[in-house]
mmCIF file of C-alpha atoms in Angstrom:
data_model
loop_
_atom_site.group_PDB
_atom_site.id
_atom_site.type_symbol
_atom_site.label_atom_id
_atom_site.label_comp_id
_atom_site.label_asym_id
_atom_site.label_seq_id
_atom_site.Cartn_x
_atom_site.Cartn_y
_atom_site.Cartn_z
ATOM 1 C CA UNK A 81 55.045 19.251 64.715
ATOM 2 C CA UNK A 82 57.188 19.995 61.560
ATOM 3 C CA UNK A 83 58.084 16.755 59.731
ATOM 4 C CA UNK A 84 60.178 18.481 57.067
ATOM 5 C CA UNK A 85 63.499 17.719 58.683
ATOM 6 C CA UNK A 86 62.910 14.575 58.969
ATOM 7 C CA UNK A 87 62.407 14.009 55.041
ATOM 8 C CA UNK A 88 65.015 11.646 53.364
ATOM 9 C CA UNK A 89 65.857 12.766 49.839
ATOM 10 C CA UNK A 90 64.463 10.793 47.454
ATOM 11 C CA UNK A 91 66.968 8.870 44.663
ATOM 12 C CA UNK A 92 66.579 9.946 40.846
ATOM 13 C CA UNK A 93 66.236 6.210 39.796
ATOM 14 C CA UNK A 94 63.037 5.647 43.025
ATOM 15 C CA UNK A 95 61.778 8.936 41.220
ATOM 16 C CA UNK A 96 61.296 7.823 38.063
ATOM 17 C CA UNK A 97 59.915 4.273 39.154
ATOM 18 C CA UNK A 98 57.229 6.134 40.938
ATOM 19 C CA UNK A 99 56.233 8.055 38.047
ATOM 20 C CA UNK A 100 56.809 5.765 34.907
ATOM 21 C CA UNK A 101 55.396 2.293 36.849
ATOM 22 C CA UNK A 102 52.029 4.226 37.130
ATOM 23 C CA UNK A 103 51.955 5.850 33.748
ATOM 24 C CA UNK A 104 52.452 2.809 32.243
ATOM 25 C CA UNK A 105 49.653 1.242 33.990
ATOM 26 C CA UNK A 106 47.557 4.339 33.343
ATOM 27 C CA UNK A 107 48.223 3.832 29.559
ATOM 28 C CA UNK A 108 47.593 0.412 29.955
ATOM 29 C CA UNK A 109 44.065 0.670 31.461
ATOM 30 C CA UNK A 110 42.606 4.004 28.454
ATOM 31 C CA UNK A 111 44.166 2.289 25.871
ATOM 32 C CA UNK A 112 43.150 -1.634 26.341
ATOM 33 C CA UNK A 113 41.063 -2.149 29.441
ATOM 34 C CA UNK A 114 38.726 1.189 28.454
ATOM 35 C CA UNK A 115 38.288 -0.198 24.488
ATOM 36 C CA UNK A 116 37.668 -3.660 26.117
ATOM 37 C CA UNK A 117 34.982 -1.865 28.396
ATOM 38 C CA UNK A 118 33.130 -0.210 25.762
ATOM 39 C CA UNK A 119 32.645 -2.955 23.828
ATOM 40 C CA UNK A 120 31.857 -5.200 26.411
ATOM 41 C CA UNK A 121 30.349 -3.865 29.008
ATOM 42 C CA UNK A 122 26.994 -2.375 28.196
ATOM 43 C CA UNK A 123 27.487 1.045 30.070
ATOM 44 C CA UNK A 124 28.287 4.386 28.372
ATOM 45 C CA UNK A 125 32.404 5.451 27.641
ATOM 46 C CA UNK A 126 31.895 7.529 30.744
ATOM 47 C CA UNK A 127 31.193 4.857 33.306
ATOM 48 C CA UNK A 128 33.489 3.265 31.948
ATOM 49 C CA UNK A 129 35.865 6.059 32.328
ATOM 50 C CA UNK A 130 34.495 5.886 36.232
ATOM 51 C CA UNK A 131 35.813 2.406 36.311
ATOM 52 C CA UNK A 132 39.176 3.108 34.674
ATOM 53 C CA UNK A 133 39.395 5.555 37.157
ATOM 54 C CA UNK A 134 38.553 3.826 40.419
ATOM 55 C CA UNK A 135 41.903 0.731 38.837
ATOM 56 C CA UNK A 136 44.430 3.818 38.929
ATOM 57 C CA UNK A 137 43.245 6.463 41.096
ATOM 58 C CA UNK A 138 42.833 4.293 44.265
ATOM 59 C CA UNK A 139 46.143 2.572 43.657
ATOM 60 C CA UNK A 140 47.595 6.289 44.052
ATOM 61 C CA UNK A 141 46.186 7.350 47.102
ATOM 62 C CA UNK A 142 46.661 3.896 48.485
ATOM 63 C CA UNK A 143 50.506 4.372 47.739
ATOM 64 C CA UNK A 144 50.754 7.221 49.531
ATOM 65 C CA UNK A 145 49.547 6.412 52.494
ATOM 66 C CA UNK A 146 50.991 3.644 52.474
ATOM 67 C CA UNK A 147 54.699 4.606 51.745
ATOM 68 C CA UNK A 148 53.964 7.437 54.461
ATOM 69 C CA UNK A 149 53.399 5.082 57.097
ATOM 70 C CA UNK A 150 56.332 3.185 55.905
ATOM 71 C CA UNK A 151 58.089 6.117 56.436
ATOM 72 C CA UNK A 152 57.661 6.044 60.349
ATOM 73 C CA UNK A 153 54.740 8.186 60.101
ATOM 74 C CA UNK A 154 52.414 5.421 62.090
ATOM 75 C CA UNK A 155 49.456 7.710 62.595
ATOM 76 C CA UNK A 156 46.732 9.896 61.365
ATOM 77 C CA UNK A 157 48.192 12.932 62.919
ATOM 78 C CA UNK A 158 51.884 12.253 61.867
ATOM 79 C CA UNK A 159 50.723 10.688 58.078
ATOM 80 C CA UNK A 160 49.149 14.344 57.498
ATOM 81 C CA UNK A 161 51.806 16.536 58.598
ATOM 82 C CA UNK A 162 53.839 14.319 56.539
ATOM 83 C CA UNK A 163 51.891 15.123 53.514
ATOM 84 C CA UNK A 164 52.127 18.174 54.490
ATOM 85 C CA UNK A 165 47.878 18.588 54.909
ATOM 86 C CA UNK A 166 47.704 22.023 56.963
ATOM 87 C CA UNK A 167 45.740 24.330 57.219
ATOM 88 C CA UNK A 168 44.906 26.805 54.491
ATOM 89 C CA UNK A 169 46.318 30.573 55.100
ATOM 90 C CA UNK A 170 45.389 33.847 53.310
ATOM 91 C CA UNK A 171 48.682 33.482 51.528
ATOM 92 C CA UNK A 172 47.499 29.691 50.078
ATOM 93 C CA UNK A 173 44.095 31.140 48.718
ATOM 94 C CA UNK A 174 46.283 33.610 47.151
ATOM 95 C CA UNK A 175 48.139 31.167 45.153
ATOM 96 C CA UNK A 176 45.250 29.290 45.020
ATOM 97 C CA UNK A 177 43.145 31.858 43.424
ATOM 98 C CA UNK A 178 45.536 33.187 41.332
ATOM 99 C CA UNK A 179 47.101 29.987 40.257
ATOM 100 C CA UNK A 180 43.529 28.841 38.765
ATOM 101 C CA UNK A 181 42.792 31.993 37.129
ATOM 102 C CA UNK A 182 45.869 31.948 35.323
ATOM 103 C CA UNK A 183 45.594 28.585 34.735
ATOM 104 C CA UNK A 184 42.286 29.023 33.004
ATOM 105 C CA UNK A 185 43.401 31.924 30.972
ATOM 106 C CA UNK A 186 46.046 30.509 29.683
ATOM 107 C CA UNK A 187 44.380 27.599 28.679
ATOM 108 C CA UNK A 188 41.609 29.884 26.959
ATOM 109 C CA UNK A 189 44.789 31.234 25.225
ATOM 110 C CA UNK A 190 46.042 27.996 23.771
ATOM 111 C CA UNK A 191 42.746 27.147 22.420
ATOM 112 C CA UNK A 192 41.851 30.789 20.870
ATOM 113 C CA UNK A 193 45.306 30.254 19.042
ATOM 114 C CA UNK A 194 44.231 27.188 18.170
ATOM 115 C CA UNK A 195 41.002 28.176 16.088
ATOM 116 C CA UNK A 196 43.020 31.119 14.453
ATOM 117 C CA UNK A 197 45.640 28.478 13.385
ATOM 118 C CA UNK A 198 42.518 26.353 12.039
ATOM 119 C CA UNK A 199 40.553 29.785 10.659
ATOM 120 C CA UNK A 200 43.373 30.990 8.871
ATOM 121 C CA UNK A 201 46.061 28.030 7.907
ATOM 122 C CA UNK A 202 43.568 25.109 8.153
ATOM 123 C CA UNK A 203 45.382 23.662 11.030
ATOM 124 C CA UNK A 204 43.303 21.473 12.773
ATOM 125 C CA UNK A 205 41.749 22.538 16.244
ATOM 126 C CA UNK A 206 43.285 20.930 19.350
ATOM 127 C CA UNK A 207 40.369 18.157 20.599
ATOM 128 C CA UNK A 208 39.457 19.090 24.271
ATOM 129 C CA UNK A 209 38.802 15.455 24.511
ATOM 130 C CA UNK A 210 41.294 12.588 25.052
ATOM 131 C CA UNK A 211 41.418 9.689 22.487
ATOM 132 C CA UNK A 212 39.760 7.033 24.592
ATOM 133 C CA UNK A 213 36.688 9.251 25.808
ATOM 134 C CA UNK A 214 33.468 10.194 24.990
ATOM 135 C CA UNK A 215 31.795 12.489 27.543
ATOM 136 C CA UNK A 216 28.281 11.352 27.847
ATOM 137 C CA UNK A 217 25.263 13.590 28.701
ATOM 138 C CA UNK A 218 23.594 12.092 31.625
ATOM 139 C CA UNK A 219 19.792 12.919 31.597
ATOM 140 C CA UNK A 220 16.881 11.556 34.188
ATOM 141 C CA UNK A 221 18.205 8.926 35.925
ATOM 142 C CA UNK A 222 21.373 8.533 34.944
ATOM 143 C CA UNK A 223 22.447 11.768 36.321
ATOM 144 C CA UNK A 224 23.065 9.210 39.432
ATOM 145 C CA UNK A 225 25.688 8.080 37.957
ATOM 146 C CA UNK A 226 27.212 11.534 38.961
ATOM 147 C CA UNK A 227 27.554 10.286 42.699
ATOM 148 C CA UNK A 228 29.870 7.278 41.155
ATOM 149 C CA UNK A 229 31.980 10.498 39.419
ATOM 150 C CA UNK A 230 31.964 12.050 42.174
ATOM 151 C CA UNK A 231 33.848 9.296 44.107
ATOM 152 C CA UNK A 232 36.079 8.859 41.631
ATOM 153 C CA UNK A 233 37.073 12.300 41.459
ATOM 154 C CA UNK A 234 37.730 12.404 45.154
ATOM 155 C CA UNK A 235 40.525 9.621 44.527
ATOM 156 C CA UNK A 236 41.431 11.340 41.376
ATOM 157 C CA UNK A 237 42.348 14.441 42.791
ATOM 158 C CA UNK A 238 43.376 13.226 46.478
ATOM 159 C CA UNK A 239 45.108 10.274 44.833
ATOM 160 C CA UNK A 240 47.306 11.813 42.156
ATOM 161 C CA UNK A 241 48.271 14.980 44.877
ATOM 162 C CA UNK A 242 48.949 13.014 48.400
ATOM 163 C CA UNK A 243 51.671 10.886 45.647
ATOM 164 C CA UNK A 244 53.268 13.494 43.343
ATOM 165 C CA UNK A 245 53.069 16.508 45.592
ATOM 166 C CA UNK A 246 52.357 15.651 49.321
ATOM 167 C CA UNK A 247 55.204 12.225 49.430
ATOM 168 C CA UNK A 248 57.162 12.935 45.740
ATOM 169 C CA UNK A 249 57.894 16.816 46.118
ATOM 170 C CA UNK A 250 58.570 17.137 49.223
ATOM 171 C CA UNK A 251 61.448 14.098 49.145
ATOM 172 C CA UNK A 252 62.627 16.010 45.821
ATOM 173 C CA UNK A 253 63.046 19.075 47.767
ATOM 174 C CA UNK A 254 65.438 17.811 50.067
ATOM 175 C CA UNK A 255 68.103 17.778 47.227
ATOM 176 C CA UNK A 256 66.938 19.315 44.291
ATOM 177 C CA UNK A 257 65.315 22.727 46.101
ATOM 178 C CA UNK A 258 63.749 25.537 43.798
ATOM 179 C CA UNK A 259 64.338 22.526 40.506
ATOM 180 C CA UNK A 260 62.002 20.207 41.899
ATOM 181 C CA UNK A 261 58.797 21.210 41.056
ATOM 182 C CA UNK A 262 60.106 21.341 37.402
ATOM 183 C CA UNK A 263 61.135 18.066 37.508
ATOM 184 C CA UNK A 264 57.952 17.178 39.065
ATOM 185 C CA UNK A 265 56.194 18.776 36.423
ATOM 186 C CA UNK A 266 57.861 17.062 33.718
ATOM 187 C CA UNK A 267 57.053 13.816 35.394
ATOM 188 C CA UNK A 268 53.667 14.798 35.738
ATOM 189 C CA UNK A 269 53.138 15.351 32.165
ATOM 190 C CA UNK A 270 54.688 11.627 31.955
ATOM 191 C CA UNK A 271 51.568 10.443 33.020
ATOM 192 C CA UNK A 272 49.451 12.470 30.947
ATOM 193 C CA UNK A 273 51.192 11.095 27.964
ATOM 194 C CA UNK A 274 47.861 8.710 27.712
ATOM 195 C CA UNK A 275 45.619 11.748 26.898
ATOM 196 C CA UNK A 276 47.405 12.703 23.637
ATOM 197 C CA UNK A 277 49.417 15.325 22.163
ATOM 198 C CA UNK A 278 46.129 17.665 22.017
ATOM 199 C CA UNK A 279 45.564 17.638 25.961
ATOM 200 C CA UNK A 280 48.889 17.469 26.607
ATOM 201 C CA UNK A 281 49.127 20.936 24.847
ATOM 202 C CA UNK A 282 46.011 22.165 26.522
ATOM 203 C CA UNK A 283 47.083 21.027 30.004
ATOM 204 C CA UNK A 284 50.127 22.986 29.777
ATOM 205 C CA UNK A 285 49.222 25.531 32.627
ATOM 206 C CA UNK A 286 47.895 23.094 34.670
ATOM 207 C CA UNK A 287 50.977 20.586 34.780
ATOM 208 C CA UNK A 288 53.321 24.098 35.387
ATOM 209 C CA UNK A 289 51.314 25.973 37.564
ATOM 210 C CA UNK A 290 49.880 23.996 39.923
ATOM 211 C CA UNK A 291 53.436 21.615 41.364
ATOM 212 C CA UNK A 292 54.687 25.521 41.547
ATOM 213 C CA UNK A 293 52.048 26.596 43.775
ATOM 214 C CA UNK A 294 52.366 23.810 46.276
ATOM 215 C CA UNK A 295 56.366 24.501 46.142
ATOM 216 C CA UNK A 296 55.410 27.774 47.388
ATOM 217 C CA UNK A 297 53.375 27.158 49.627
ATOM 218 C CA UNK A 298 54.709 23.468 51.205
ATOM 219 C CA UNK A 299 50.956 22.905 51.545
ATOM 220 C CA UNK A 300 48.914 19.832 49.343
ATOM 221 C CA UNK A 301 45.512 20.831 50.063
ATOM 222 C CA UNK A 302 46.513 24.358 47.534
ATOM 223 C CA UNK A 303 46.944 21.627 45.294
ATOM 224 C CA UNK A 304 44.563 19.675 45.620
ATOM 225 C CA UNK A 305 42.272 22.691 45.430
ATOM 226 C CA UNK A 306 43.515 23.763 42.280
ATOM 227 C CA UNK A 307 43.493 20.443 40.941
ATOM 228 C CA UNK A 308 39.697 19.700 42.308
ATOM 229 C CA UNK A 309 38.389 23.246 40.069
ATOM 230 C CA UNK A 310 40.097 23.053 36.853
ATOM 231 C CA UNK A 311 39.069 19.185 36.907
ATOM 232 C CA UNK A 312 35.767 19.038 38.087
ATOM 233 C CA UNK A 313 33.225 21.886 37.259
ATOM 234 C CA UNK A 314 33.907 21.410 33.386
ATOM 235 C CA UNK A 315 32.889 17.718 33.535
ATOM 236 C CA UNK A 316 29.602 18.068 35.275
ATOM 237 C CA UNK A 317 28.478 21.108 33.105
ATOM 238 C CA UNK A 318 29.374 18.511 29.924
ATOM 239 C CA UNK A 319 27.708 15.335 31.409
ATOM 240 C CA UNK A 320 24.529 18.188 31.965
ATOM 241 C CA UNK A 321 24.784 19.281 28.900
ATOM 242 C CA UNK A 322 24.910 23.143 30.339
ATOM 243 C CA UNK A 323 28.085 23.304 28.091
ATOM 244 C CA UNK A 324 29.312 21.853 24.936
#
């Protein structure tokens, strides 16, 4: 079953709700709840991140599930085709593959330019790091708290892609065609506007690339996949201290 015809285009105004309403929140939660936290709380700025995370992240991929079954789509079955979940062809791992690699070089490319900016004009280097985090290196025991990560990155990553790409994009499409995934991509950097100028800069690639490649492909899990190895594999080797 295709559910693509069946897509309603989505209104400018509903597009912006979607996107603002939740950045606003996001901000809401690094730059008050997360201080609050680390004051209060007794745990580390990292499980406190994990907490931070579970108050946005699940609200996401609760929201799109829930505005897909809304949308008619009144089972399992029907709710995945609708957010467009299939199954991954050569030509996906292509983007896929290609996608991250460039994503990751260009990245690498921002920040050389940054230390030659700092090296030779005394420009400050961009901070890897957003404003309200401190990555914490987790040794003996509290390398558990890695499991608690690692559910939190599942709704990170499945939250933030089942929204903006899987029900957002492909209700842009229906109007706005081969200008959707910028405008999805501009929005997306909307709710990145929490992290700083700095990681805004850095994520660049990322917030281009990625909305492209599941244009391309009309496929969320090359998205999500994408979105699951620039995100993830940096953050354990920091919390392991493998890398600094």
């Amino acid at each position: 079953m295709n559910s693509d015809s069946k897509i309603l285009p989505i209104s400018k105004v509903y597009l912006i709700l979607l996107f603002v309403i939740p950045s606003i929140y996001f901000y809401g939660l690094t730059n008050f709840i997360l201080p609050y936290l680390n004051v209060n709380s007794g745990f580390s700025t990292s499980v406190n991140w994990f907490i931070c995370g579970f108050l946005i992240f699940i609200p996401l991929f609760t929201l799109a599930l829930f505005l897909s079954y809304r949308d008619t789509y009144k089972n399992k079955i029907l709710i995945f085709d609708r957010l467009r979940l299939k199954k991954i062809t050569p030509r996906d791992w292509k983007y896929i593959v290609v996608s991250t690699l460039s994503i990751f070089l260009i990245m690498s490319v921002i920040m050389g330019v940054s230390k030659l900016l700092n090296y030779f004009y005394d420009i400050r280097e961009l901070k890897t790091i957003p404003p309200f985090m401190e990555v914490t290196i987790f040794t003996g025991w509290e390398r558990l708290y890695l499991l608690i990560w690692g559910l939190m990155f599942f709704f990170n990553i499945f939250g933030e892609e089942l929204l903006w790409r899987g029900y957002i994009l492909t209700r842009q499409e229906v109007l706005d065609r081969n200008k959707s995934w910028i405008i999805n991509s501009f929005l997306w950097l909307l709710f990145h506007f929490c992290f700083g100028i700095d990681l805004l800069i850095i994520l660049l690639p990322i917030i281009f690339i990625l909305p492209y490649s599941v244009y391309k492909t009309k496929n969320t899990y090359v998205g999500i996949i994408i979105h699951a190895l620039v995100n993830g594999p940096s953050f354990i080797l920091v919390s392991l201290n493998i890398i600094s």
